[in-house]
Structures are given as structure tokens and as C-alpha cells.
């Protein structure tokens, strides 16, 4: 944990758009460096790129760049191309959806039980939770880490039952870091699941949502035996640009994705459409069969520039982790010390001190989720706080943060209270209903 003084040297030249502003929503998207955009512009003006599905020189150049940057991206996550493949997607949500749809199509091949089992942690982003709708009502939300531990140990635990007793194909998904509070969840769960001898675990795969985690720490996939089967990332959260995501697949687990029924342009070698329907899918690599349509090759070229400029400016993700941990520690303890004249805390900070500690990068990311209280103990609406900060050119994020489980647990909102709020007209992003019966409906988030 240490402040990176080098930032003071290049801040004005690399981030001129930040002058006079305080940007505190790096968890939504970080800021791109000027040198990255300059490098990209020079590259695009010096080369002619074409659709890589063609055979012309511009097309072949694009294809070569895509292939090399795919390897470069794998190396960024210390993922050996011998053991991993990387599938470019629109964002982390699209990567997660690809996995979910593959499991759905796999389950559909079983006429007796067209379902798969899906387990997810309550701190999961909405995009993870959405996979449950593909499981044919065969899903379970782990409400805390202890439930996950019981399940991994094949114990009944607090649920009172063994999960997935039928031994269906299973998918266990969780975030490497809560996008609400910044708490970092145990990365060792994926290895323990793979090594578990319980019958219900033998056919269960792991999906790590690393979108929030990857913003300020290194994702190390150097050990394929410990790595998740599937890892979803968003590059704009790491480099600021391009707006691109990826699914990193452990090749030994990639056959699951082969069950996906849909195919798009560029993923097949041939097909018939009249009188009978047949298709010959590409199968040389995983990404050949799963990247539908024309890849956003200009964005992928931008990714290469992003990785290069990121390394040139910051050296490694370790330096970013140390820097942001230092800032988060200072911010958390500074906010914690603020009180009104009568001793009422100014800030209510949502975190789990028994499982995470600010300043410890293994358990806590550079995120602070909070609400502001008046001296009488009532809450100021989170949108009001965001609006006031915005007027001062301080840019935060507020609301439910696409983390329904985190909001429900930390703000102690029961399902019936959610339903009553909905019936009263509250909707996600609503700026008119921010406090119901004394309880806030969302939070303010700072992410560094």
C-alpha cells in the first residue's frame, strides 16, 4: 500500500480532460490516457484495415492484428494460450450471457430433465443473477460465504438440504469483487470446486465475474488447475477504452460452450437453408466457433494500444493495486471519522469488517459505498448527494448499482419491502423515491 508519486508527473499531460474535475467512478469505466488515443490514431492513419472475413491485404492485416492482440490480452492476465482461449465480446455481461446460454442449450438436450443447476453469490451483479432465468427454476442464491463453504464441503449447512442432488450439469458463479462495496471474495473457491469429490460437484463448472476485480488488481491465471473455468472481464474498466469485453475460457472446460445452438456469420464452414437444414461449425479454436459476425477489429486494435500505454504508464497492476489501496484506506477512515455536532455519523459506510479490511488488497478493493445522514439520523437521498457532487465537478455513482443482493443485505431490505416499493411506483434509477419508510433505496459509490 503506497501512493504512486509518478501519477502527479503525467496526470496533466495524459489526462487533460480531468483538469478541474474529480472523477470517482472508475468502477463504471476508468479514464483513457491521451497517449493511448494518440497511438491508436497514428496506427489507424498509418495502416489500412479491412473486414477480417475477407482475403485482401487489409483484411489479412486486421486478422493478424486480432490474433496477436488476443495473445497479448491473455498474457496480460498471465493466461497461457496453451491452456486458455479468449473470446472477444461486447462487455462482461455478453461474456456471462454466452456461458449461460451454452448451459441452457446443453440442458435442453436432456428430454427427461431439460435443466441445469445454477448457484450464485448474493453479491453478484445483475448480469450474473440473470442466468438463473435460463436454468428452468433450478437455481440457488448463496446468502453468505459460509453457505458457499458448506456447499463446497458437501454439507447441508443453513439451507437444510444438499444442493443439486440430481447431479445435473451445474454452474457456480460469483464476483471476484463486489461492484457495490468492493469486498473481494475468495478466489480459491474455483480450485476447491474442481477438486471436490462429491458427485454433485463433479459436473459443476465455475464462472468468475472479474469485471470489478480486474480494475485495480492483477488477474493471475498462470495456474490452469486453480483458474476458473470461465472468467468475464470488461477492458474499458481497466484501460478506459475500448468498449470491449472478453470471456477467458479454460480449454479443458471449453467443450461446454460447444453446446450453444446459435451460430452467426464467421462461425460456420458451411450450411444448407433450402429443403433441409444442416450446418458445419468451425471447430479449429473455441473463438472461431463463438465470435459471431464481424469482430470489432478497430476496437481490438485499440485494445492493443491500451495494454501498451497502460504498461508504459503504470508498469504493472501491482503498482495500481498499491496506489488505489492507499487512497481507499485514507478515504474510508477519513469518512468514518466525520460526525455532526451531536455525534451522529455523517456517513454510513457499507462494508463487511469481518471479511474485508481497507488497506488489505486481498480482501478489499478501492471502493466505498455509503449514504449521508442528517444530524437527526435521517437519510439524504443518494441522488441528491450525486447531484450536489456533480455541481462541484465531483463525479460519483449512485443508485442500486445493479447489485440487488448487496443492496438488500446491507440496507436490510426484505423482499416484501421491495415489492411494496414497486407497487408504490419505485423503479431502478428513480430519482423521486429515494427513501421509503426511513430506509434508503440505494447508495452512493466512490470507486478509485
mmCIF file with all atom_site columns, N, CA, C and O in Angstrom, residues 16-45:
data_model
loop_
_atom_site.group_PDB
_atom_site.id
_atom_site.type_symbol
_atom_site.label_atom_id
_atom_site.label_alt_id
_atom_site.label_comp_id
_atom_site.label_asym_id
_atom_site.label_entity_id
_atom_site.label_seq_id
_atom_site.pdbx_PDB_ins_code
_atom_site.Cartn_x
_atom_site.Cartn_y
_atom_site.Cartn_z
_atom_site.occupancy
_atom_site.B_iso_or_equiv
_atom_site.pdbx_formal_charge
_atom_site.auth_seq_id
_atom_site.auth_comp_id
_atom_site.auth_asym_id
_atom_site.auth_atom_id
_atom_site.pdbx_PDB_model_num
ATOM 1   N N  . UNK A 1 16 ? -5.753  15.283 -19.746 1.00 0.00 ? 16 UNK A N  1
ATOM 2   C CA . UNK A 1 16 ? -6.132  16.703 -19.762 1.00 0.00 ? 16 UNK A CA 1
ATOM 3   C C  . UNK A 1 16 ? -7.622  16.917 -19.544 1.00 0.00 ? 16 UNK A C  1
ATOM 4   O O  . UNK A 1 16 ? -8.041  17.981 -19.066 1.00 0.00 ? 16 UNK A O  1
ATOM 5   N N  . UNK A 1 17 ? -8.428  15.911 -19.905 1.00 0.00 ? 17 UNK A N  1
ATOM 6   C CA . UNK A 1 17 ? -9.873  16.041 -19.722 1.00 0.00 ? 17 UNK A CA 1
ATOM 7   C C  . UNK A 1 17 ? -10.281 16.029 -18.246 1.00 0.00 ? 17 UNK A C  1
ATOM 8   O O  . UNK A 1 17 ? -11.420 16.339 -17.898 1.00 0.00 ? 17 UNK A O  1
ATOM 9   N N  . UNK A 1 18 ? -9.327  15.705 -17.362 1.00 0.00 ? 18 UNK A N  1
ATOM 10  C CA . UNK A 1 18 ? -9.607  15.644 -15.926 1.00 0.00 ? 18 UNK A CA 1
ATOM 11  C C  . UNK A 1 18 ? -9.339  16.978 -15.216 1.00 0.00 ? 18 UNK A C  1
ATOM 12  O O  . UNK A 1 18 ? -9.645  17.125 -14.033 1.00 0.00 ? 18 UNK A O  1
ATOM 13  N N  . UNK A 1 19 ? -8.786  17.946 -15.932 1.00 0.00 ? 19 UNK A N  1
ATOM 14  C CA . UNK A 1 19 ? -8.406  19.202 -15.293 1.00 0.00 ? 19 UNK A CA 1
ATOM 15  C C  . UNK A 1 19 ? -9.615  19.870 -14.646 1.00 0.00 ? 19 UNK A C  1
ATOM 16  O O  . UNK A 1 19 ? -10.644 20.098 -15.292 1.00 0.00 ? 19 UNK A O  1
ATOM 17  N N  . UNK A 1 20 ? -9.499  20.188 -13.367 1.00 0.00 ? 20 UNK A N  1
ATOM 18  C CA . UNK A 1 20 ? -10.578 20.834 -12.640 1.00 0.00 ? 20 UNK A CA 1
ATOM 19  C C  . UNK A 1 20 ? -11.709 19.912 -12.248 1.00 0.00 ? 20 UNK A C  1
ATOM 20  O O  . UNK A 1 20 ? -12.748 20.365 -11.773 1.00 0.00 ? 20 UNK A O  1
ATOM 21  N N  . UNK A 1 21 ? -11.512 18.607 -12.430 1.00 0.00 ? 21 UNK A N  1
ATOM 22  C CA . UNK A 1 21 ? -12.570 17.639 -12.128 1.00 0.00 ? 21 UNK A CA 1
ATOM 23  C C  . UNK A 1 21 ? -12.033 16.548 -11.212 1.00 0.00 ? 21 UNK A C  1
ATOM 24  O O  . UNK A 1 21 ? -10.835 16.266 -11.183 1.00 0.00 ? 21 UNK A O  1
ATOM 25  N N  . UNK A 1 22 ? -12.943 15.926 -10.478 1.00 0.00 ? 22 UNK A N  1
ATOM 26  C CA . UNK A 1 22 ? -12.612 14.776 -9.632  1.00 0.00 ? 22 UNK A CA 1
ATOM 27  C C  . UNK A 1 22 ? -13.487 13.619 -10.082 1.00 0.00 ? 22 UNK A C  1
ATOM 28  O O  . UNK A 1 22 ? -14.711 13.642 -9.895  1.00 0.00 ? 22 UNK A O  1
ATOM 29  N N  . UNK A 1 23 ? -12.874 12.645 -10.695 1.00 0.00 ? 23 UNK A N  1
ATOM 30  C CA . UNK A 1 23 ? -13.615 11.506 -11.254 1.00 0.00 ? 23 UNK A CA 1
ATOM 31  C C  . UNK A 1 23 ? -13.498 10.317 -10.311 1.00 0.00 ? 23 UNK A C  1
ATOM 32  O O  . UNK A 1 23 ? -12.404 9.823  -10.051 1.00 0.00 ? 23 UNK A O  1
ATOM 33  N N  . UNK A 1 24 ? -14.634 9.868  -9.786  1.00 0.00 ? 24 UNK A N  1
ATOM 34  C CA . UNK A 1 24 ? -14.649 8.819  -8.773  1.00 0.00 ? 24 UNK A CA 1
ATOM 35  C C  . UNK A 1 24 ? -15.589 7.675  -9.168  1.00 0.00 ? 24 UNK A C  1
ATOM 36  O O  . UNK A 1 24 ? -16.246 7.076  -8.323  1.00 0.00 ? 24 UNK A O  1
ATOM 37  N N  . UNK A 1 25 ? -15.637 7.364  -10.462 1.00 0.00 ? 25 UNK A N  1
ATOM 38  C CA . UNK A 1 25 ? -16.471 6.255  -10.929 1.00 0.00 ? 25 UNK A CA 1
ATOM 39  C C  . UNK A 1 25 ? -15.660 5.326  -11.821 1.00 0.00 ? 25 UNK A C  1
ATOM 40  O O  . UNK A 1 25 ? -16.101 4.903  -12.891 1.00 0.00 ? 25 UNK A O  1
ATOM 41  N N  . UNK A 1 26 ? -14.452 4.985  -11.378 1.00 0.00 ? 26 UNK A N  1
ATOM 42  C CA . UNK A 1 26 ? -13.598 4.098  -12.160 1.00 0.00 ? 26 UNK A CA 1
ATOM 43  C C  . UNK A 1 26 ? -14.157 2.677  -12.232 1.00 0.00 ? 26 UNK A C  1
ATOM 44  O O  . UNK A 1 26 ? -13.790 1.913  -13.119 1.00 0.00 ? 26 UNK A O  1
ATOM 45  N N  . UNK A 1 27 ? -15.045 2.328  -11.286 1.00 0.00 ? 27 UNK A N  1
ATOM 46  C CA . UNK A 1 27 ? -15.702 1.028  -11.344 1.00 0.00 ? 27 UNK A CA 1
ATOM 47  C C  . UNK A 1 27 ? -16.698 0.944  -12.482 1.00 0.00 ? 27 UNK A C  1
ATOM 48  O O  . UNK A 1 27 ? -17.031 -0.149 -12.949 1.00 0.00 ? 27 UNK A O  1
ATOM 49  N N  . UNK A 1 28 ? -17.193 2.101  -12.937 1.00 0.00 ? 28 UNK A N  1
ATOM 50  C CA . UNK A 1 28 ? -18.079 2.125  -14.095 1.00 0.00 ? 28 UNK A CA 1
ATOM 51  C C  . UNK A 1 28 ? -17.277 2.097  -15.376 1.00 0.00 ? 28 UNK A C  1
ATOM 52  O O  . UNK A 1 28 ? -17.547 1.311  -16.284 1.00 0.00 ? 28 UNK A O  1
ATOM 53  N N  . UNK A 1 29 ? -16.282 2.961  -15.444 1.00 0.00 ? 29 UNK A N  1
ATOM 54  C CA . UNK A 1 29 ? -15.311 2.977  -16.537 1.00 0.00 ? 29 UNK A CA 1
ATOM 55  C C  . UNK A 1 29 ? -14.184 3.888  -16.111 1.00 0.00 ? 29 UNK A C  1
ATOM 56  O O  . UNK A 1 29 ? -14.429 4.991  -15.617 1.00 0.00 ? 29 UNK A O  1
ATOM 57  N N  . UNK A 1 30 ? -12.968 3.430  -16.279 1.00 0.00 ? 30 UNK A N  1
ATOM 58  C CA . UNK A 1 30 ? -11.854 4.298  -15.941 1.00 0.00 ? 30 UNK A CA 1
ATOM 59  C C  . UNK A 1 30 ? -11.584 5.262  -17.093 1.00 0.00 ? 30 UNK A C  1
ATOM 60  O O  . UNK A 1 30 ? -12.253 5.227  -18.128 1.00 0.00 ? 30 UNK A O  1
ATOM 61  N N  . UNK A 1 31 ? -10.582 6.129  -16.938 1.00 0.00 ? 31 UNK A N  1
ATOM 62  C CA . UNK A 1 31 ? -10.300 7.176  -17.916 1.00 0.00 ? 31 UNK A CA 1
ATOM 63  C C  . UNK A 1 31 ? -9.168  6.731  -18.836 1.00 0.00 ? 31 UNK A C  1
ATOM 64  O O  . UNK A 1 31 ? -8.149  6.212  -18.383 1.00 0.00 ? 31 UNK A O  1
ATOM 65  N N  . UNK A 1 32 ? -9.344  6.930  -20.120 1.00 0.00 ? 32 UNK A N  1
ATOM 66  C CA . UNK A 1 32 ? -8.303  6.555  -21.078 1.00 0.00 ? 32 UNK A CA 1
ATOM 67  C C  . UNK A 1 32 ? -7.206  7.620  -21.108 1.00 0.00 ? 32 UNK A C  1
ATOM 68  O O  . UNK A 1 32 ? -7.449  8.809  -20.908 1.00 0.00 ? 32 UNK A O  1
ATOM 69  N N  . UNK A 1 33 ? -5.989  7.173  -21.364 1.00 0.00 ? 33 UNK A N  1
ATOM 70  C CA . UNK A 1 33 ? -4.841  8.067  -21.430 1.00 0.00 ? 33 UNK A CA 1
ATOM 71  C C  . UNK A 1 33 ? -4.719  8.698  -22.811 1.00 0.00 ? 33 UNK A C  1
ATOM 72  O O  . UNK A 1 33 ? -5.039  8.072  -23.830 1.00 0.00 ? 33 UNK A O  1
ATOM 73  N N  . UNK A 1 34 ? -4.246  9.935  -22.856 1.00 0.00 ? 34 UNK A N  1
ATOM 74  C CA . UNK A 1 34 ? -4.072  10.643 -24.124 1.00 0.00 ? 34 UNK A CA 1
ATOM 75  C C  . UNK A 1 34 ? -3.097  9.906  -25.040 1.00 0.00 ? 34 UNK A C  1
ATOM 76  O O  . UNK A 1 34 ? -3.324  9.817  -26.257 1.00 0.00 ? 34 UNK A O  1
ATOM 77  N N  . UNK A 1 35 ? -2.016  9.370  -24.468 1.00 0.00 ? 35 UNK A N  1
ATOM 78  C CA . UNK A 1 35 ? -1.025  8.691  -25.306 1.00 0.00 ? 35 UNK A CA 1
ATOM 79  C C  . UNK A 1 35 ? -1.609  7.447  -25.967 1.00 0.00 ? 35 UNK A C  1
ATOM 80  O O  . UNK A 1 35 ? -1.211  7.077  -27.075 1.00 0.00 ? 35 UNK A O  1
ATOM 81  N N  . UNK A 1 36 ? -2.578  6.827  -25.313 1.00 0.00 ? 36 UNK A N  1
ATOM 82  C CA . UNK A 1 36 ? -3.226  5.670  -25.915 1.00 0.00 ? 36 UNK A CA 1
ATOM 83  C C  . UNK A 1 36 ? -4.008  6.091  -27.158 1.00 0.00 ? 36 UNK A C  1
ATOM 84  O O  . UNK A 1 36 ? -3.931  5.447  -28.214 1.00 0.00 ? 36 UNK A O  1
ATOM 85  N N  . UNK A 1 37 ? -4.762  7.176  -27.035 1.00 0.00 ? 37 UNK A N  1
ATOM 86  C CA . UNK A 1 37 ? -5.549  7.662  -28.168 1.00 0.00 ? 37 UNK A CA 1
ATOM 87  C C  . UNK A 1 37 ? -4.625  8.144  -29.277 1.00 0.00 ? 37 UNK A C  1
ATOM 88  O O  . UNK A 1 37 ? -4.899  7.924  -30.477 1.00 0.00 ? 37 UNK A O  1
ATOM 89  N N  . UNK A 1 38 ? -3.524  8.775  -28.912 1.00 0.00 ? 38 UNK A N  1
ATOM 90  C CA . UNK A 1 38 ? -2.550  9.215  -29.916 1.00 0.00 ? 38 UNK A CA 1
ATOM 91  C C  . UNK A 1 38 ? -1.955  8.022  -30.660 1.00 0.00 ? 38 UNK A C  1
ATOM 92  O O  . UNK A 1 38 ? -1.805  8.046  -31.894 1.00 0.00 ? 38 UNK A O  1
ATOM 93  N N  . UNK A 1 39 ? -1.605  6.974  -29.907 1.00 0.00 ? 39 UNK A N  1
ATOM 94  C CA . UNK A 1 39 ? -1.045  5.764  -30.533 1.00 0.00 ? 39 UNK A CA 1
ATOM 95  C C  . UNK A 1 39 ? -2.050  5.112  -31.472 1.00 0.00 ? 39 UNK A C  1
ATOM 96  O O  . UNK A 1 39 ? -1.698  4.662  -32.567 1.00 0.00 ? 39 UNK A O  1
ATOM 97  N N  . UNK A 1 40 ? -3.300  5.063  -31.035 1.00 0.00 ? 40 UNK A N  1
ATOM 98  C CA . UNK A 1 40 ? -4.345  4.461  -31.862 1.00 0.00 ? 40 UNK A CA 1
ATOM 99  C C  . UNK A 1 40 ? -4.552  5.267  -33.136 1.00 0.00 ? 40 UNK A C  1
ATOM 100 O O  . UNK A 1 40 ? -4.643  4.701  -34.242 1.00 0.00 ? 40 UNK A O  1
ATOM 101 N N  . UNK A 1 41 ? -4.615  6.588  -33.000 1.00 0.00 ? 41 UNK A N  1
ATOM 102 C CA . UNK A 1 41 ? -4.808  7.441  -34.166 1.00 0.00 ? 41 UNK A CA 1
ATOM 103 C C  . UNK A 1 41 ? -3.669  7.267  -35.166 1.00 0.00 ? 41 UNK A C  1
ATOM 104 O O  . UNK A 1 41 ? -3.900  7.140  -36.373 1.00 0.00 ? 41 UNK A O  1
ATOM 105 N N  . UNK A 1 42 ? -2.446  7.233  -34.668 1.00 0.00 ? 42 UNK A N  1
ATOM 106 C CA . UNK A 1 42 ? -1.291  7.048  -35.543 1.00 0.00 ? 42 UNK A CA 1
ATOM 107 C C  . UNK A 1 42 ? -1.355  5.693  -36.245 1.00 0.00 ? 42 UNK A C  1
ATOM 108 O O  . UNK A 1 42 ? -1.070  5.583  -37.448 1.00 0.00 ? 42 UNK A O  1
ATOM 109 N N  . UNK A 1 43 ? -1.753  4.667  -35.506 1.00 0.00 ? 43 UNK A N  1
ATOM 110 C CA . UNK A 1 43 ? -1.867  3.323  -36.075 1.00 0.00 ? 43 UNK A CA 1
ATOM 111 C C  . UNK A 1 43 ? -2.905  3.296  -37.193 1.00 0.00 ? 43 UNK A C  1
ATOM 112 O O  . UNK A 1 43 ? -2.660  2.782  -38.293 1.00 0.00 ? 43 UNK A O  1
ATOM 113 N N  . UNK A 1 44 ? -4.074  3.877  -36.929 1.00 0.00 ? 44 UNK A N  1
ATOM 114 C CA . UNK A 1 44 ? -5.158  3.843  -37.912 1.00 0.00 ? 44 UNK A CA 1
ATOM 115 C C  . UNK A 1 44 ? -4.838  4.681  -39.142 1.00 0.00 ? 44 UNK A C  1
ATOM 116 O O  . UNK A 1 44 ? -5.268  4.359  -40.262 1.00 0.00 ? 44 UNK A O  1
ATOM 117 N N  . UNK A 1 45 ? -4.075  5.758  -38.943 1.00 0.00 ? 45 UNK A N  1
ATOM 118 C CA . UNK A 1 45 ? -3.721  6.611  -40.079 1.00 0.00 ? 45 UNK A CA 1
ATOM 119 C C  . UNK A 1 45 ? -2.556  6.042  -40.897 1.00 0.00 ? 45 UNK A C  1
ATOM 120 O O  . UNK A 1 45 ? -2.329  6.450  -42.034 1.00 0.00 ? 45 UNK A O  1
#
